[in-house]
PDB file of C-alpha atoms and ligand atoms in Angstrom:
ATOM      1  CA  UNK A1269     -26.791  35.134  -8.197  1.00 45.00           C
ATOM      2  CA  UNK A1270     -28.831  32.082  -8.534  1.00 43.00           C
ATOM      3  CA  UNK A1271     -27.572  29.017  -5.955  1.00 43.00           C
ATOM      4  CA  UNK A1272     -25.009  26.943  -7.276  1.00 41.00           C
ATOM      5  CA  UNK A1273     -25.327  23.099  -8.123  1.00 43.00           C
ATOM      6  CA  UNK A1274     -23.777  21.722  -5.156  1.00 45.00           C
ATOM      7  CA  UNK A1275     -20.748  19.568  -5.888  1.00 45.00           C
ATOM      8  CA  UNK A1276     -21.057  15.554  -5.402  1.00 40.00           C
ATOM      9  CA  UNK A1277     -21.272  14.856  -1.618  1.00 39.00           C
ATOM     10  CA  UNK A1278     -21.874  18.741  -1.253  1.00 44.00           C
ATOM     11  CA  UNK A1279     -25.325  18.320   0.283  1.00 46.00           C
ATOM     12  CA  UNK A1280     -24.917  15.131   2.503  1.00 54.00           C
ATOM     13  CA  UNK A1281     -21.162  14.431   3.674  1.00 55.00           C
ATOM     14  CA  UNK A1282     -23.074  12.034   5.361  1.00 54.00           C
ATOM     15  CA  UNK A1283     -23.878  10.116   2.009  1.00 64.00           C
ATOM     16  CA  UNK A1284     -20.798  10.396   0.363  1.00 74.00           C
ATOM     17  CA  UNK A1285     -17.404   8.295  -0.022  1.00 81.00           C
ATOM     18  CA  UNK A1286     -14.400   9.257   2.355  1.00 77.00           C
ATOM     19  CA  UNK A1287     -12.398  10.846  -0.575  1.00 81.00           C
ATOM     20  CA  UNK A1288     -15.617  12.688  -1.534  1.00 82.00           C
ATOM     21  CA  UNK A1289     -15.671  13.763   2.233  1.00 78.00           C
ATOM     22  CA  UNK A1290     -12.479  14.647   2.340  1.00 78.00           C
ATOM     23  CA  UNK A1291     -12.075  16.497  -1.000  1.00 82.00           C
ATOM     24  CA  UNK A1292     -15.172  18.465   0.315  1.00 83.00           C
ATOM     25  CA  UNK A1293     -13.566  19.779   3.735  1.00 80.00           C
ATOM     26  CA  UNK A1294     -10.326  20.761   1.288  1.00 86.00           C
ATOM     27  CA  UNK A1295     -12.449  22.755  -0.770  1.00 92.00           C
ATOM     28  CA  UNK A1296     -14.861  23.453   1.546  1.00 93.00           C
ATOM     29  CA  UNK A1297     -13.305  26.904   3.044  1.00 94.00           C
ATOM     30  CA  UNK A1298     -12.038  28.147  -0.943  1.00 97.00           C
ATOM     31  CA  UNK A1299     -15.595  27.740  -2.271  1.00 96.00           C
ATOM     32  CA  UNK A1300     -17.943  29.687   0.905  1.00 96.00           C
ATOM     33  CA  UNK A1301     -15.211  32.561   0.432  1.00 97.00           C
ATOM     34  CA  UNK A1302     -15.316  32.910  -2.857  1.00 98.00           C
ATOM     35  CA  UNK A1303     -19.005  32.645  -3.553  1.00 97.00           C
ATOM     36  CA  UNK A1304     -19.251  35.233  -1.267  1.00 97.00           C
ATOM     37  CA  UNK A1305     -16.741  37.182  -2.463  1.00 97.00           C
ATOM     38  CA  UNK A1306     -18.486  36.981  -6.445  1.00 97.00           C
ATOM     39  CA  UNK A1307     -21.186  37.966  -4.664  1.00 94.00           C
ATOM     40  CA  UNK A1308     -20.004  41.503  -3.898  1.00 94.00           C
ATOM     41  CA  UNK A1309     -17.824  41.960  -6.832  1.00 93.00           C
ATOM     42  CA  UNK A1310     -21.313  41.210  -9.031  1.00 90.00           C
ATOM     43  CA  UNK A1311     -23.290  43.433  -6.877  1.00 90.00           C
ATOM     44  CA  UNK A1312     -21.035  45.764  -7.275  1.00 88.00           C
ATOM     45  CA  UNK A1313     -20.562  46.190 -10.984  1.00 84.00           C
ATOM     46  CA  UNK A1314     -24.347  46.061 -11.036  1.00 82.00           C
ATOM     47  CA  UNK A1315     -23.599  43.286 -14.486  1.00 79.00           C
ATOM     48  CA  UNK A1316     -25.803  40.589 -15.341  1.00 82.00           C
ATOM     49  CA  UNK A1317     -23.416  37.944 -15.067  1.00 91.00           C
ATOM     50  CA  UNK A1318     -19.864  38.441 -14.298  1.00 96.00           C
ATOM     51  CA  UNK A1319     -16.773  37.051 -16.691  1.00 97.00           C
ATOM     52  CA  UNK A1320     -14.511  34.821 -14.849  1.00 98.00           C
ATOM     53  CA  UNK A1321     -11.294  33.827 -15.530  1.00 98.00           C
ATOM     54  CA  UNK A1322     -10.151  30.643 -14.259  1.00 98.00           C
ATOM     55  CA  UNK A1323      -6.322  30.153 -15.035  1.00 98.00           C
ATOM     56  CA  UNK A1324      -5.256  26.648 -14.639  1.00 98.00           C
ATOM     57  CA  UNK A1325      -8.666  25.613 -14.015  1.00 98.00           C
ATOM     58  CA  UNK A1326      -7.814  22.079 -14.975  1.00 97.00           C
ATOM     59  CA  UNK A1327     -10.852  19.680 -15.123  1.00 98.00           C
ATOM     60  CA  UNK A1328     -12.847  22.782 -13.739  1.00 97.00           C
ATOM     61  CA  UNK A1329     -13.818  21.302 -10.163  1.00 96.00           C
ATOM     62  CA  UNK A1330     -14.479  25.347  -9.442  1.00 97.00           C
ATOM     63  CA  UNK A1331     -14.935  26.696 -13.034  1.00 98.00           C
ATOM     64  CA  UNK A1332     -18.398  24.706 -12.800  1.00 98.00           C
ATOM     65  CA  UNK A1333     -19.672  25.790 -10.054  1.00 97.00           C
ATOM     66  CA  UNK A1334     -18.913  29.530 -10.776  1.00 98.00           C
ATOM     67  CA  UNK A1335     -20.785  28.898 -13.580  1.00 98.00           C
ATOM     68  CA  UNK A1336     -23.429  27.436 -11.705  1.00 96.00           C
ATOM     69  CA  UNK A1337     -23.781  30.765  -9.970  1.00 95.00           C
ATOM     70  CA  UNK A1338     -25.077  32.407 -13.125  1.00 94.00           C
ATOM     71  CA  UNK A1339     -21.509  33.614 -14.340  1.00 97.00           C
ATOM     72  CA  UNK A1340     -19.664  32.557 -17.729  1.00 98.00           C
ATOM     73  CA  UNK A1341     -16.719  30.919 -17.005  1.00 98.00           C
ATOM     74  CA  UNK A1342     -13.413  31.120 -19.262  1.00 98.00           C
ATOM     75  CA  UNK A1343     -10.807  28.108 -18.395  1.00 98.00           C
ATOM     76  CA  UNK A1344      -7.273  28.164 -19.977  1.00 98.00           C
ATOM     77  CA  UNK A1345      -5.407  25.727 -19.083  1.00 98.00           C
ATOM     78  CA  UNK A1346      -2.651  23.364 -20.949  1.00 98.00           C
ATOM     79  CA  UNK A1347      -3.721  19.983 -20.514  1.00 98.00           C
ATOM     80  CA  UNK A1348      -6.043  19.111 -23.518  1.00 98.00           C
ATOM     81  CA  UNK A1349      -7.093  15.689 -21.105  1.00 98.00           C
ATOM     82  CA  UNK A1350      -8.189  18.233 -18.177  1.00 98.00           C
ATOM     83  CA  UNK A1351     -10.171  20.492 -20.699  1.00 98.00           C
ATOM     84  CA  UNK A1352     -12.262  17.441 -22.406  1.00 98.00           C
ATOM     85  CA  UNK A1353     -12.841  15.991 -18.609  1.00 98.00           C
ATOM     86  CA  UNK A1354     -13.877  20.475 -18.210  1.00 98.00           C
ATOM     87  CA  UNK A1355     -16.431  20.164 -20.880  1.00 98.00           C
ATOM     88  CA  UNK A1356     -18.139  16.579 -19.885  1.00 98.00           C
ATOM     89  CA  UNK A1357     -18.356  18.125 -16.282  1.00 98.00           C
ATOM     90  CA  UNK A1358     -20.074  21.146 -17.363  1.00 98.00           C
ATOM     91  CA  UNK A1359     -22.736  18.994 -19.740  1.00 98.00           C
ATOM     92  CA  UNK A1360     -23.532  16.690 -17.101  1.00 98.00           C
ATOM     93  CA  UNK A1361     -23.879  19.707 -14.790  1.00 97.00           C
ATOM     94  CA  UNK A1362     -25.838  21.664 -17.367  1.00 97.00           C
ATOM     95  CA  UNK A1363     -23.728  24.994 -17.394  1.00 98.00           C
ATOM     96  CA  UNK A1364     -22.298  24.310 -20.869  1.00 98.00           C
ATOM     97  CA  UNK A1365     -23.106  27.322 -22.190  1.00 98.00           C
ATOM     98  CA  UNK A1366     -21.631  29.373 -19.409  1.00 98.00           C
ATOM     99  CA  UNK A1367     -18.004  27.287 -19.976  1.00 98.00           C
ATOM    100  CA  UNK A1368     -15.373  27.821 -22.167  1.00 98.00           C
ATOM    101  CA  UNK A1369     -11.888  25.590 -22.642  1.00 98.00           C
ATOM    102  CA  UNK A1370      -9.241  27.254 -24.166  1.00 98.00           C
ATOM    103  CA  UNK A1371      -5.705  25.564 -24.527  1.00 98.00           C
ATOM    104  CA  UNK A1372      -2.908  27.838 -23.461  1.00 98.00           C
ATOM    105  CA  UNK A1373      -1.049  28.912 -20.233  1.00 98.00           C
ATOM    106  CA  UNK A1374      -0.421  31.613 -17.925  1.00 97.00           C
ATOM    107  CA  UNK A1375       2.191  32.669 -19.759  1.00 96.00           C
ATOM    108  CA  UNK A1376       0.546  33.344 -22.775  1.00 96.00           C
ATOM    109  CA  UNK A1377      -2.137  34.727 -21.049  1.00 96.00           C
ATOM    110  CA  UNK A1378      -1.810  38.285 -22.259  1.00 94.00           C
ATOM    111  CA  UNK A1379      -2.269  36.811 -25.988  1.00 96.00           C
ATOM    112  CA  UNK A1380      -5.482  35.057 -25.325  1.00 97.00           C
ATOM    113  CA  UNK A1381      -7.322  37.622 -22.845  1.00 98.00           C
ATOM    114  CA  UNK A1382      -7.898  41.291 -23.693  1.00 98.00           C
ATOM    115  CA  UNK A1383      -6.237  43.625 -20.842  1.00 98.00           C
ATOM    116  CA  UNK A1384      -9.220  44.621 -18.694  1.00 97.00           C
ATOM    117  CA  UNK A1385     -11.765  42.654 -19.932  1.00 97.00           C
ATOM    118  CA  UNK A1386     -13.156  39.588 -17.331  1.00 98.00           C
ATOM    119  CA  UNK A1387     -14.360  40.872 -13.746  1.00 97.00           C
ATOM    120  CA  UNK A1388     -12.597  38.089 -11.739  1.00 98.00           C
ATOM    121  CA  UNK A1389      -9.329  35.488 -11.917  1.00 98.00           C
ATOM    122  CA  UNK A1390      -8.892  32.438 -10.507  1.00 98.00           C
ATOM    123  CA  UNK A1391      -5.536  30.692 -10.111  1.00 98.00           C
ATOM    124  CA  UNK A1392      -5.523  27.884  -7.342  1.00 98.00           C
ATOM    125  CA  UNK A1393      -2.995  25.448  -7.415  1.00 98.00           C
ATOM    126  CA  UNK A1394      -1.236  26.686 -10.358  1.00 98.00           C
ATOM    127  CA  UNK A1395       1.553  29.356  -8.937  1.00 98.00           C
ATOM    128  CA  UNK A1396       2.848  25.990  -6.963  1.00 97.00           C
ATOM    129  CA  UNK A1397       4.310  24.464 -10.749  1.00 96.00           C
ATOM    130  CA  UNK A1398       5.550  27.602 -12.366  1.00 96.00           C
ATOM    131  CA  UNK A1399       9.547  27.778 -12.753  1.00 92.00           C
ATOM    132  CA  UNK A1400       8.648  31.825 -11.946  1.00 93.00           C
ATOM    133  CA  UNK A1401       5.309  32.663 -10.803  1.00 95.00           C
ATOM    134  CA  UNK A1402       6.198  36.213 -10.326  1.00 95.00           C
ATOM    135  CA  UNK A1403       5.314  37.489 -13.894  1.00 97.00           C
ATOM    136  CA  UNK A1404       1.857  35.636 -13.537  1.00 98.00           C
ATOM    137  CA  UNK A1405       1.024  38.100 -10.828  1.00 98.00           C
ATOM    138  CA  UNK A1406       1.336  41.071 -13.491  1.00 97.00           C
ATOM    139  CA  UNK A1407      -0.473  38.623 -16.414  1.00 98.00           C
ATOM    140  CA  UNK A1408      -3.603  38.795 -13.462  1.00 98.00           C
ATOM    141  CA  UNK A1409      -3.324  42.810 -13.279  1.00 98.00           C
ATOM    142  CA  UNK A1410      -3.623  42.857 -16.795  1.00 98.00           C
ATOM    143  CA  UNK A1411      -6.505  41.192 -17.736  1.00 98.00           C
ATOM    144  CA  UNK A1412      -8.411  43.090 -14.427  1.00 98.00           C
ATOM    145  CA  UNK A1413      -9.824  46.058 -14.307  1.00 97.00           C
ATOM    146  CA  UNK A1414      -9.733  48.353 -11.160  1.00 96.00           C
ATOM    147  CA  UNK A1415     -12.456  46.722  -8.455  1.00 96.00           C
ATOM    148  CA  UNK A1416     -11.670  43.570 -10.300  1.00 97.00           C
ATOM    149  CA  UNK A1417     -11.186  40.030  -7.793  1.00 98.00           C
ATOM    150  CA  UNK A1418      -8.505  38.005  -7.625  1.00 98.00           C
ATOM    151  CA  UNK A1419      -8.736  34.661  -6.006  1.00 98.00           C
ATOM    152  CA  UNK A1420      -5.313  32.280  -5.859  1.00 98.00           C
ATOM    153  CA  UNK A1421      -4.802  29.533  -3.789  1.00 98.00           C
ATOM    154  CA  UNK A1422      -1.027  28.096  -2.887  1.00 98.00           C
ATOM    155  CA  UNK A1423       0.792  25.653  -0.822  1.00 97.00           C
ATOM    156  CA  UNK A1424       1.742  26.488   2.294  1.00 98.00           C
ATOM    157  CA  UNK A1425       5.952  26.303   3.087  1.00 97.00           C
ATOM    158  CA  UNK A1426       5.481  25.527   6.736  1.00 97.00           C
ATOM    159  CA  UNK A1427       2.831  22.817   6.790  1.00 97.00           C
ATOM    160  CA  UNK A1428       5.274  21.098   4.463  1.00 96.00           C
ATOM    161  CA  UNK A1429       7.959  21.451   6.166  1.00 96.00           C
ATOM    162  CA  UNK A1430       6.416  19.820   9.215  1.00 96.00           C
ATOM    163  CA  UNK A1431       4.657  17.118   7.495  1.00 95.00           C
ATOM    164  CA  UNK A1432       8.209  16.290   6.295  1.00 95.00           C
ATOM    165  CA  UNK A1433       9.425  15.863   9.483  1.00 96.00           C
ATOM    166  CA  UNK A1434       6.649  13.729  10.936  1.00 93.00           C
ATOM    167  CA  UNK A1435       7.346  11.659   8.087  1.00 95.00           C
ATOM    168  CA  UNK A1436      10.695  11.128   9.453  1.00 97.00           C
ATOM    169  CA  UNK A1437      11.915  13.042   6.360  1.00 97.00           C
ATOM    170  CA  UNK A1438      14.533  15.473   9.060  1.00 97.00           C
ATOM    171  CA  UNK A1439      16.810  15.854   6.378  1.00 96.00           C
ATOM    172  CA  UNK A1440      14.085  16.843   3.053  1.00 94.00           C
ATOM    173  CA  UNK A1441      12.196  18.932   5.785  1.00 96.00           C
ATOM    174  CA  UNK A1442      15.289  20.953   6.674  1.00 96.00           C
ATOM    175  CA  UNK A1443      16.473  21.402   2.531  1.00 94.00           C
ATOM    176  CA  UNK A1444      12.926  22.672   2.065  1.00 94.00           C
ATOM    177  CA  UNK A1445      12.443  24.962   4.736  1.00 95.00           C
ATOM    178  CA  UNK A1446      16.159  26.282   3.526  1.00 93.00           C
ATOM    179  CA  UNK A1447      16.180  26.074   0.238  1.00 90.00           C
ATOM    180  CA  UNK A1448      13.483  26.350  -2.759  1.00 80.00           C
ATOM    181  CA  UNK A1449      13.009  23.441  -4.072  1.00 80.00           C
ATOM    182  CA  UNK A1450      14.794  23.735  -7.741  1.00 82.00           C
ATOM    183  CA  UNK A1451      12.061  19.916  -8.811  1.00 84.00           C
ATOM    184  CA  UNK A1452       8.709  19.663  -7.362  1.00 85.00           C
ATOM    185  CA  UNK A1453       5.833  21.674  -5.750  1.00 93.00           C
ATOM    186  CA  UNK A1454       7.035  25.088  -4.732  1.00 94.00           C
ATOM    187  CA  UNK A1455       5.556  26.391  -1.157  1.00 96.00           C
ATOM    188  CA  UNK A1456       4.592  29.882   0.014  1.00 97.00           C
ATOM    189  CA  UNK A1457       4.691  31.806   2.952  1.00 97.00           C
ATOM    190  CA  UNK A1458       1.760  34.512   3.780  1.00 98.00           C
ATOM    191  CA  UNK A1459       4.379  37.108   3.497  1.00 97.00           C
ATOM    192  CA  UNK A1460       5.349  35.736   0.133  1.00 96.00           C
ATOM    193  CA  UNK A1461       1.990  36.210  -0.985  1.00 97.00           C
ATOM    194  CA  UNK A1462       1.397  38.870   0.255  1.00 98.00           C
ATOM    195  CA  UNK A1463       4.363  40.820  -1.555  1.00 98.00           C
ATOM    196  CA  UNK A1464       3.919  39.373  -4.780  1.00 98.00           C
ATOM    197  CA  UNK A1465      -0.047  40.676  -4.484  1.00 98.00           C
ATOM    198  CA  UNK A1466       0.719  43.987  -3.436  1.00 98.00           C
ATOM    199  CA  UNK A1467       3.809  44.248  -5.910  1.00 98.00           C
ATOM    200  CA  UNK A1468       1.437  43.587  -8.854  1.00 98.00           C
ATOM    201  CA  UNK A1469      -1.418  46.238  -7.548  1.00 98.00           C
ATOM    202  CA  UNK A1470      -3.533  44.489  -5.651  1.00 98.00           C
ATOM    203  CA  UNK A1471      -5.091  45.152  -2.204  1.00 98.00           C
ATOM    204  CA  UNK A1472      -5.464  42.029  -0.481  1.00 98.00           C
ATOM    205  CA  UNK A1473      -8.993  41.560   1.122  1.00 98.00           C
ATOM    206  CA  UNK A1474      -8.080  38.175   2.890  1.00 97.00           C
ATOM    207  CA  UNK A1475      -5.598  35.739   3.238  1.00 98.00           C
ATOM    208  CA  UNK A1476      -7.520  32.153   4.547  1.00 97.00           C
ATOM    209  CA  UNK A1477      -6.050  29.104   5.853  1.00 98.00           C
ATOM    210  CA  UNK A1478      -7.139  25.904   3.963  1.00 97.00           C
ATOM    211  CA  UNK A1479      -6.594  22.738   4.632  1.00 96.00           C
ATOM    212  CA  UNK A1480      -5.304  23.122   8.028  1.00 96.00           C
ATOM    213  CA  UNK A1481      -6.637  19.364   9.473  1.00 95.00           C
ATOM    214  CA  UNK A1482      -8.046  17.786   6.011  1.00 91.00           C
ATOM    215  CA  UNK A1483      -4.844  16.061   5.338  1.00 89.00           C
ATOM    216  CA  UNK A1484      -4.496  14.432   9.361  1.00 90.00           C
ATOM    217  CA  UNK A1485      -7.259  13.088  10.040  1.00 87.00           C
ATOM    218  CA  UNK A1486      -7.247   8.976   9.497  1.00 87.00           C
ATOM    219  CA  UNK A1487      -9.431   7.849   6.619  1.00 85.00           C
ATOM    220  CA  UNK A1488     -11.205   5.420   9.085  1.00 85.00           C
ATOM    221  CA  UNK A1489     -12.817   8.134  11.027  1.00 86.00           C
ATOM    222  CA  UNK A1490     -14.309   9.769   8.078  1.00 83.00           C
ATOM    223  CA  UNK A1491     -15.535   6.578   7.002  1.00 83.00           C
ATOM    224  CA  UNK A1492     -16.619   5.242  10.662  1.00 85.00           C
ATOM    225  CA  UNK A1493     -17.482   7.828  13.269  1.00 84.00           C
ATOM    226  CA  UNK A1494     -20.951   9.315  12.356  1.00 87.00           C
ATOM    227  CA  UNK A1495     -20.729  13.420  11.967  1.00 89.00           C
ATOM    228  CA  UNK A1496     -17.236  13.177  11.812  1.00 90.00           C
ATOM    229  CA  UNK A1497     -17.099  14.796   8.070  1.00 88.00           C
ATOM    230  CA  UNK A1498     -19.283  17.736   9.187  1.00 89.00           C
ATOM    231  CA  UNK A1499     -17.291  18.421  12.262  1.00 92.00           C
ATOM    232  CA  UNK A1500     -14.648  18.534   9.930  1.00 93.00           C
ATOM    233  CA  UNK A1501     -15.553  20.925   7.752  1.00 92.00           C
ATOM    234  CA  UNK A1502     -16.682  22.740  10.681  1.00 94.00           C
ATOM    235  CA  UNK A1503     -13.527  22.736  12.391  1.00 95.00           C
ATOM    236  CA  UNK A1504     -11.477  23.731   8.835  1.00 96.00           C
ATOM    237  CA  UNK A1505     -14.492  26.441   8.907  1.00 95.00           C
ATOM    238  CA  UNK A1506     -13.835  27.563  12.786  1.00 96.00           C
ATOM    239  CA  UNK A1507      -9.699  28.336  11.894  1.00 97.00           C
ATOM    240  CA  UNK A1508      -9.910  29.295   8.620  1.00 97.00           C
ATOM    241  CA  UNK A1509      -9.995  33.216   9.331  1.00 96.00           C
ATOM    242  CA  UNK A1510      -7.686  33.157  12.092  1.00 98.00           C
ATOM    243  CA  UNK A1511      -4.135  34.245  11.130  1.00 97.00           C
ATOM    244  CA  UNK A1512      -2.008  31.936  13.609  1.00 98.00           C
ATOM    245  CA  UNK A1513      -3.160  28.460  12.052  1.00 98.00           C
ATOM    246  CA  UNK A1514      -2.174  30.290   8.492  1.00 98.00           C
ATOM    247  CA  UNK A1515       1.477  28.949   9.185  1.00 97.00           C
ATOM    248  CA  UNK A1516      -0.169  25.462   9.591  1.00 97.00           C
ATOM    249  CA  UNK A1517      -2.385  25.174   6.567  1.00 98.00           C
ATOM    250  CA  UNK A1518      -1.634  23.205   3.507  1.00 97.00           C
ATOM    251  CA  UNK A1519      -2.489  25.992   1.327  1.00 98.00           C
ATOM    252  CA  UNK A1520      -3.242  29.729   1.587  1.00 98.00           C
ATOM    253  CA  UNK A1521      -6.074  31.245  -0.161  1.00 98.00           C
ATOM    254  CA  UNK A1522      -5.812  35.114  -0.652  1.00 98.00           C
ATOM    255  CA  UNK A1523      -8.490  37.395  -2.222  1.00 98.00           C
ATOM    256  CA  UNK A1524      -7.483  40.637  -3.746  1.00 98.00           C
ATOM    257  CA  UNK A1525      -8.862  43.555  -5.422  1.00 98.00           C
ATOM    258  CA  UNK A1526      -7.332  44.786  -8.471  1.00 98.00           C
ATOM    259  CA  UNK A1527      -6.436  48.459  -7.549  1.00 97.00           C
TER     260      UNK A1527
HETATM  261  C1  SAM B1691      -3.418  21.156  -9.287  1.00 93.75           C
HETATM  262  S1  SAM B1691      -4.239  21.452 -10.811  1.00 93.75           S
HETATM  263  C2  SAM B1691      -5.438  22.646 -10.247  1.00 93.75           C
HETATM  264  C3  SAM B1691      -6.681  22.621 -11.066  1.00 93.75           C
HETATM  265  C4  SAM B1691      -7.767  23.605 -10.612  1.00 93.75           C
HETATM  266  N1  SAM B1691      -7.284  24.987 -10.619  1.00 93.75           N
HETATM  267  C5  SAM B1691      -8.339  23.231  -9.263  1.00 93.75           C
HETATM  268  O1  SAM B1691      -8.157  23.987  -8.298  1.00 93.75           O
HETATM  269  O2  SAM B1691      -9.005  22.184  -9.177  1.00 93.75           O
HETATM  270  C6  SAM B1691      -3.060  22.443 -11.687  1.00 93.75           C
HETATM  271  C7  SAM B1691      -3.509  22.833 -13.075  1.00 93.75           C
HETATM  272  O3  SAM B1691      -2.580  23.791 -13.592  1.00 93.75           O
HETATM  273  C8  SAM B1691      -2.426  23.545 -14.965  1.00 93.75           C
HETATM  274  N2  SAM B1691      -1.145  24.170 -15.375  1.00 93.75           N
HETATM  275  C9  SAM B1691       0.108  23.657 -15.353  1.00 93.75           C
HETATM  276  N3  SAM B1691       0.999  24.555 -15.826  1.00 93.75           N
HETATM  277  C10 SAM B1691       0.289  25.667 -16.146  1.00 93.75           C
HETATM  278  C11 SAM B1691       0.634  26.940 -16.708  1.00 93.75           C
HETATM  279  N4  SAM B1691       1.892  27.247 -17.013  1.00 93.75           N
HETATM  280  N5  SAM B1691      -0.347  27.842 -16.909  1.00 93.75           N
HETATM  281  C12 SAM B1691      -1.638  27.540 -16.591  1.00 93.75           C
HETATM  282  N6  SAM B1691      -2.016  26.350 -16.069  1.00 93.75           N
HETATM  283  C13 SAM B1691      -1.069  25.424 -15.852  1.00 93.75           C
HETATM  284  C14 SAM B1691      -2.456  22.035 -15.081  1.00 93.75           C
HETATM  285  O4  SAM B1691      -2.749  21.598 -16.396  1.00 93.75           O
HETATM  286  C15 SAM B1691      -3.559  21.696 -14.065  1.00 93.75           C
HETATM  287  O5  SAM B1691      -4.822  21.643 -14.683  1.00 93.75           O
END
């Protein structure tokens, strides 16, 4: 696979704004995982350039830079706004070719995308506004052959529940860890994911933790203290693979392999 177009403020965190920097360290653990894992499933399957799947992909922050690794890149998603802001992004990063908009949803998936036919699925931050994101588990199966990757990313129940709290929110932090939330966000727990994933026939390679200090550190020391946006993304980097900061991550990203 050819190196990916880095996104903006990839390169230099150094050189970019502090949402830039901060976007970057929230990403930052999603993207080096799954570029690695593409890596294998391509080298694998011994293809040319492997079909991805990106469900949800929105204005295609990751659909664009899978392309940019040589693969073509299929987003359905709902929003007609977040597909046209899809398409500009992938002229101005010169992978138009390799990126496709479709308007639909995950529910309809099965009518859109032939049952085995791409080589990987993406699905981050989508499961979160389903009313039931169980049958969107079996949609994934569907459209995967065996060997095939799965990459979804989720919030994280606990790391909401907390943040609740140290808003002073006792009451909200207590109803969510309690109850799902019937408006809003929903949150998962590794063990939810980790059911639905094996429940729909997939082997679960790894589940990371993203996002575990990206959302506490102050805005002023990204902006102020030089190297403080690299030692960021070092430090989401450092935890990301070990299991007891998974409870304290904003979201969880697990990798699976269609069985
Ligand atoms: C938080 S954004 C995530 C965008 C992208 N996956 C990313 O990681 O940058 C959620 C996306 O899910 C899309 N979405 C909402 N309901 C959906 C559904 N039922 N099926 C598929 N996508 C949906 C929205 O239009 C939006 O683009």
């Amino acid at each position: 696979m050819a190196s990916a177009p880095p996104p903006p403020g990839a390169g230099d965190p150094g050189s970019a704004t502090v949402s830039q920097r901060r976007g970057l360290a929230r990403t930052a653990v999603v993207w080096a995982a799954l570029e690695t894992a593409l890596g294998s499933v391509l080298r694998e399957r011994r293809a040319e350039r492997l079909r991805v799947l990106d469900v949800g992909g929105g204005t295609g922050d990751f659909a664009v830079r899978v392309a940019g690794l040589g693969a073509d890149v299929l987003v359905v998603d709902p929003s007609p706004d977040a597909l046209a802001a899809l398409d500009r992004r992938a002229r101005e990063r010169d992978v138009a070719d390799r990126v496709r908009g479709l308007q639909g949803d995950v529910e309809s998936l099965s009518s859109l995308v032939e049952p085995g036919s791409v080589d990987a699925v993406l699905c981050h931050g989508v499961l979160d506004v389903l009313p039931d994101p169980a049958p969107a588990w079996e949609a994934f199966a569907r459209v995967l052959p065996a060997g095939g990757l799965l990459s979804v990313v989720v919030g994280q129940l606990h790391a909401a529940v907390l943040a609740r709290a140290m808003a002073g929110h006792l009451h909200q932090a207590r109803e969510l860890l309690e109850t799902p939330p019937t408006s809003g966000p929903r949150r998962f727990t590794v063990d939810d994911v980790r059911a639905s994933a094996t429940g729909a026939g997939f082997g679960i390679d790894t589940v990371h933790a993203v996002r575990v200090f990206s959302d506490l550190v102050p805005s002023a020391l990204l902006d102020l203290e030089p190297g403080a946006a690299e030692a960021l993304l070092a430090l989401e980097s450092a935890v990301a693979e070990r299991p007891e900061y998974l409870p304290l991550a904003q979201q969880l990203h697990v990798l699976a392999t269609r069985v």
